[in-house]
Amino acid sequence: MTIDVETFDVIVVGSGGGLIGAYIAASRGLRTLVIEKTDKVGGTTAYSGAGLWYPGSAPIKRAGIEDGVENARAYLRALVDDSSRESLQDAYLTAGVELVDELESSAWFPEFVHQPVPDYFASAPGSSPAGNTIFPAPIPAAELGDNLAILRKSIPDERWGDDEGPVLSGGRALIGRALMAFLESGNGTLRLNTALESLVVEDGRVVGVNTVSDGEHVTYRAGGGVLLAAGGFEHNEELRAKHGKIALTGEWSNGVASNTGDALNAGVAIGADIGLMDEAWFVPGLVQPDGRPVFQTGTRGGIWVNGAGERFTNETQPYDQSGHAIYNAEATSGVSHMPVRWILDQKQIDRDSFGGDPALPVRPEWFESGALVKADTLEELAELIGVPFENLSNTVKEFNAASESGVDEKFHRGETTWDNMFQYVVGFPALPAQNYMVPLPQDIPNPLLGAIDTAPYYAATIRLSDIGTKGGLRTDDHARVLRADGEPIAGLYAAGNTMAAMSGGVYPGAGTPIGSSLAFSYLAVQDIAHATERS
């Protein structure tokens, strides 16, 4: 039996970035329902640092960065080079500015802050060395009251019990603030453990959702529209095998496990068009002692080698580019890049430790689990990791020559603002901020090319990971979902990783994925609100 529940103005599927859209809708007096498949709110956004790539927004201007929008427009045009996405880019840039202004007018969203994270393509027109990324303010956990219990934990807390402490930051701060603002609006309803099954369509218009809610089939109806903001399909092995260049199961993904493409499939079932289905926000994942990877933001020492024992990329470049280097090489080179091995020497271990606080020794579980292996010679290390010793030896010699000259002629490590940030940042994302700052010695021409010459030697494992897929439902600049003929499906909207990304196959700067989720959720709600006013 199906239970038919009351009608809302707006239904939002997913409680990550779409929760911001839900709050905006509720703040405009629209009765808004958020349904969440799991028993926790936040999705992959809760795992993140919650950077938002919003050029020209108020925090960017407060930081003294001018012409942000126009420079970013030129930057996106040059990078994406796809005229079909230009209207989406323009809508994104406008929405980011407007959304931040609106959020900062709420008591739950004190001023966002710009942090200097360089744009990811330094040589592209309009690229900003200071970056265009802003972050939400931390919030005391106690301010969430009983709602803290339904906020998704961080990856370190979920996997290892590393409690974040009394103050929430990053994605948990953003989601916590959005949750409280939404619930206190007087127009917001949240249903956990409620999974989308299908969309309700009447006379060609989406008017609701069929769900399974706590084991019962429940239909919720929407008078204004349904916004699909339920993440990607990174944990859907069938979809990834069908559309990817290589077979990926989601086993190594850093996306929340519930992201299996339910919203995407529901849209396709009623005629929605799709795009970018072979793409993801690819990242390198450092395999931890528990056997699973954690998104590795950057590398400042050692080298990465493939199955042939050879370097294949700049290990310090922005993580999406490193992830794509692994993805594309695995698909085309004929050499295994799954996994990649990270080769280190004792000098780096002494300086940075590994997998934790740089001031503390490497924890025993790294060696006990085999996540980090150690050998007295490179020859022994090559045997341990299964690569040809001669190739590995030659690769290390070539890298050490680059260390001496200060120039990485093959892969240009240490030549951009992003790379050089890692002269000061260790780059282990699970660390508290105070442990990031460990400056590299300045006694060689390029500090990011420290020679690998001090025994014993070490190898860690890098897996191709992602922070979500980026292919999905095609939308227009109002976030309306499109059919194959380009016409919108009335009443249906998509945002974030449920939609095909406005940035195409590239990752312009820190905070683009979450920024897209918030911006297009905002645009969807704007369109619904305007239509409601006209009716």
mmCIF file of N, CA, C and O in Angstrom, residues 20 31 47 75 114 129 151 202 220 243 288 331-332 345 352 442 480 482 502 519:
data_model
loop_
_atom_site.group_PDB
_atom_site.id
_atom_site.type_symbol
_atom_site.label_atom_id
_atom_site.label_comp_id
_atom_site.label_asym_id
_atom_site.label_seq_id
_atom_site.Cartn_x
_atom_site.Cartn_y
_atom_site.Cartn_z
ATOM 1 N N ILE A 20 21.025 23.871 1.409
ATOM 2 C CA ILE A 20 21.057 25.330 1.287
ATOM 3 C C ILE A 20 19.885 25.796 0.439
ATOM 4 O O ILE A 20 19.193 26.767 0.770
ATOM 5 N N ARG A 31 6.647 26.042 1.535
ATOM 6 C CA ARG A 31 6.667 24.844 2.374
ATOM 7 C C ARG A 31 7.562 23.812 1.702
ATOM 8 O O ARG A 31 7.285 23.364 0.588
ATOM 9 N N TYR A 47 31.720 15.599 4.535
ATOM 10 C CA TYR A 47 33.105 15.120 4.571
ATOM 11 C C TYR A 47 34.108 16.198 4.157
ATOM 12 O O TYR A 47 35.299 16.057 4.388
ATOM 13 N N TYR A 75 38.419 32.713 -17.548
ATOM 14 C CA TYR A 75 39.108 31.495 -17.101
ATOM 15 C C TYR A 75 38.285 30.248 -17.456
ATOM 16 O O TYR A 75 38.803 29.286 -18.053
ATOM 17 N N HIS A 114 37.576 34.324 2.863
ATOM 18 C CA HIS A 114 38.451 33.892 1.770
ATOM 19 C C HIS A 114 39.738 33.325 2.340
ATOM 20 O O HIS A 114 40.316 33.869 3.283
ATOM 21 N N PRO A 129 46.127 33.734 -8.682
ATOM 22 C CA PRO A 129 47.084 33.116 -7.755
ATOM 23 C C PRO A 129 46.571 33.074 -6.319
ATOM 24 O O PRO A 129 46.925 32.177 -5.558
ATOM 25 N N LEU A 151 23.718 14.826 12.234
ATOM 26 C CA LEU A 151 24.705 15.395 11.317
ATOM 27 C C LEU A 151 25.757 14.331 10.996
ATOM 28 O O LEU A 151 26.330 13.730 11.905
ATOM 29 N N GLU A 202 2.462 13.973 -13.946
ATOM 30 C CA GLU A 202 1.073 14.134 -14.382
ATOM 31 C C GLU A 202 1.019 15.196 -15.462
ATOM 32 O O GLU A 202 1.536 16.313 -15.268
ATOM 33 N N TYR A 220 5.077 11.758 -1.755
ATOM 34 C CA TYR A 220 5.032 13.168 -1.359
ATOM 35 C C TYR A 220 4.802 13.989 -2.622
ATOM 36 O O TYR A 220 5.443 13.753 -3.647
ATOM 37 N N HIS A 243 29.633 3.489 -18.412
ATOM 38 C CA HIS A 243 30.001 4.787 -18.971
ATOM 39 C C HIS A 243 31.485 5.140 -18.856
ATOM 40 O O HIS A 243 31.959 6.034 -19.565
ATOM 41 N N GLN A 288 44.997 3.859 3.528
ATOM 42 C CA GLN A 288 45.241 3.932 4.961
ATOM 43 C C GLN A 288 45.429 2.527 5.546
ATOM 44 O O GLN A 288 45.185 1.517 4.877
ATOM 45 N N ALA A 331 43.777 4.108 -18.740
ATOM 46 C CA ALA A 331 42.910 3.825 -19.884
ATOM 47 C C ALA A 331 43.679 3.693 -21.190
ATOM 48 O O ALA A 331 43.233 2.981 -22.100
ATOM 49 N N THR A 332 44.843 4.359 -21.302
ATOM 50 C CA THR A 332 45.468 4.472 -22.625
ATOM 51 C C THR A 332 46.906 3.988 -22.734
ATOM 52 O O THR A 332 47.372 3.729 -23.840
ATOM 53 N N ASP A 345 62.020 8.456 0.983
ATOM 54 C CA ASP A 345 63.224 8.019 1.693
ATOM 55 C C ASP A 345 63.160 8.458 3.156
ATOM 56 O O ASP A 345 62.214 9.121 3.586
ATOM 57 N N ASP A 352 58.650 14.879 7.821
ATOM 58 C CA ASP A 352 57.190 15.014 7.818
ATOM 59 C C ASP A 352 56.460 13.892 8.529
ATOM 60 O O ASP A 352 55.234 13.938 8.631
ATOM 61 N N GLN A 442 65.255 25.133 2.636
ATOM 62 C CA GLN A 442 65.507 25.937 1.432
ATOM 63 C C GLN A 442 66.953 25.785 0.941
ATOM 64 O O GLN A 442 67.512 26.697 0.338
ATOM 65 N N ARG A 480 16.848 23.706 -14.547
ATOM 66 C CA ARG A 480 15.764 22.842 -14.999
ATOM 67 C C ARG A 480 16.352 21.653 -15.761
ATOM 68 O O ARG A 480 17.236 21.829 -16.615
ATOM 69 N N LEU A 482 16.686 18.862 -18.515
ATOM 70 C CA LEU A 482 16.354 18.904 -19.941
ATOM 71 C C LEU A 482 16.133 17.515 -20.522
ATOM 72 O O LEU A 482 16.767 16.543 -20.115
ATOM 73 N N MET A 502 28.796 22.112 -14.778
ATOM 74 C CA MET A 502 28.956 23.298 -15.631
ATOM 75 C C MET A 502 30.397 23.464 -16.084
ATOM 76 O O MET A 502 30.686 24.120 -17.082
ATOM 77 N N ALA A 519 24.955 26.687 -5.744
ATOM 78 C CA ALA A 519 24.543 27.695 -6.720
ATOM 79 C C ALA A 519 23.344 27.227 -7.537
ATOM 80 O O ALA A 519 22.376 27.975 -7.739
#
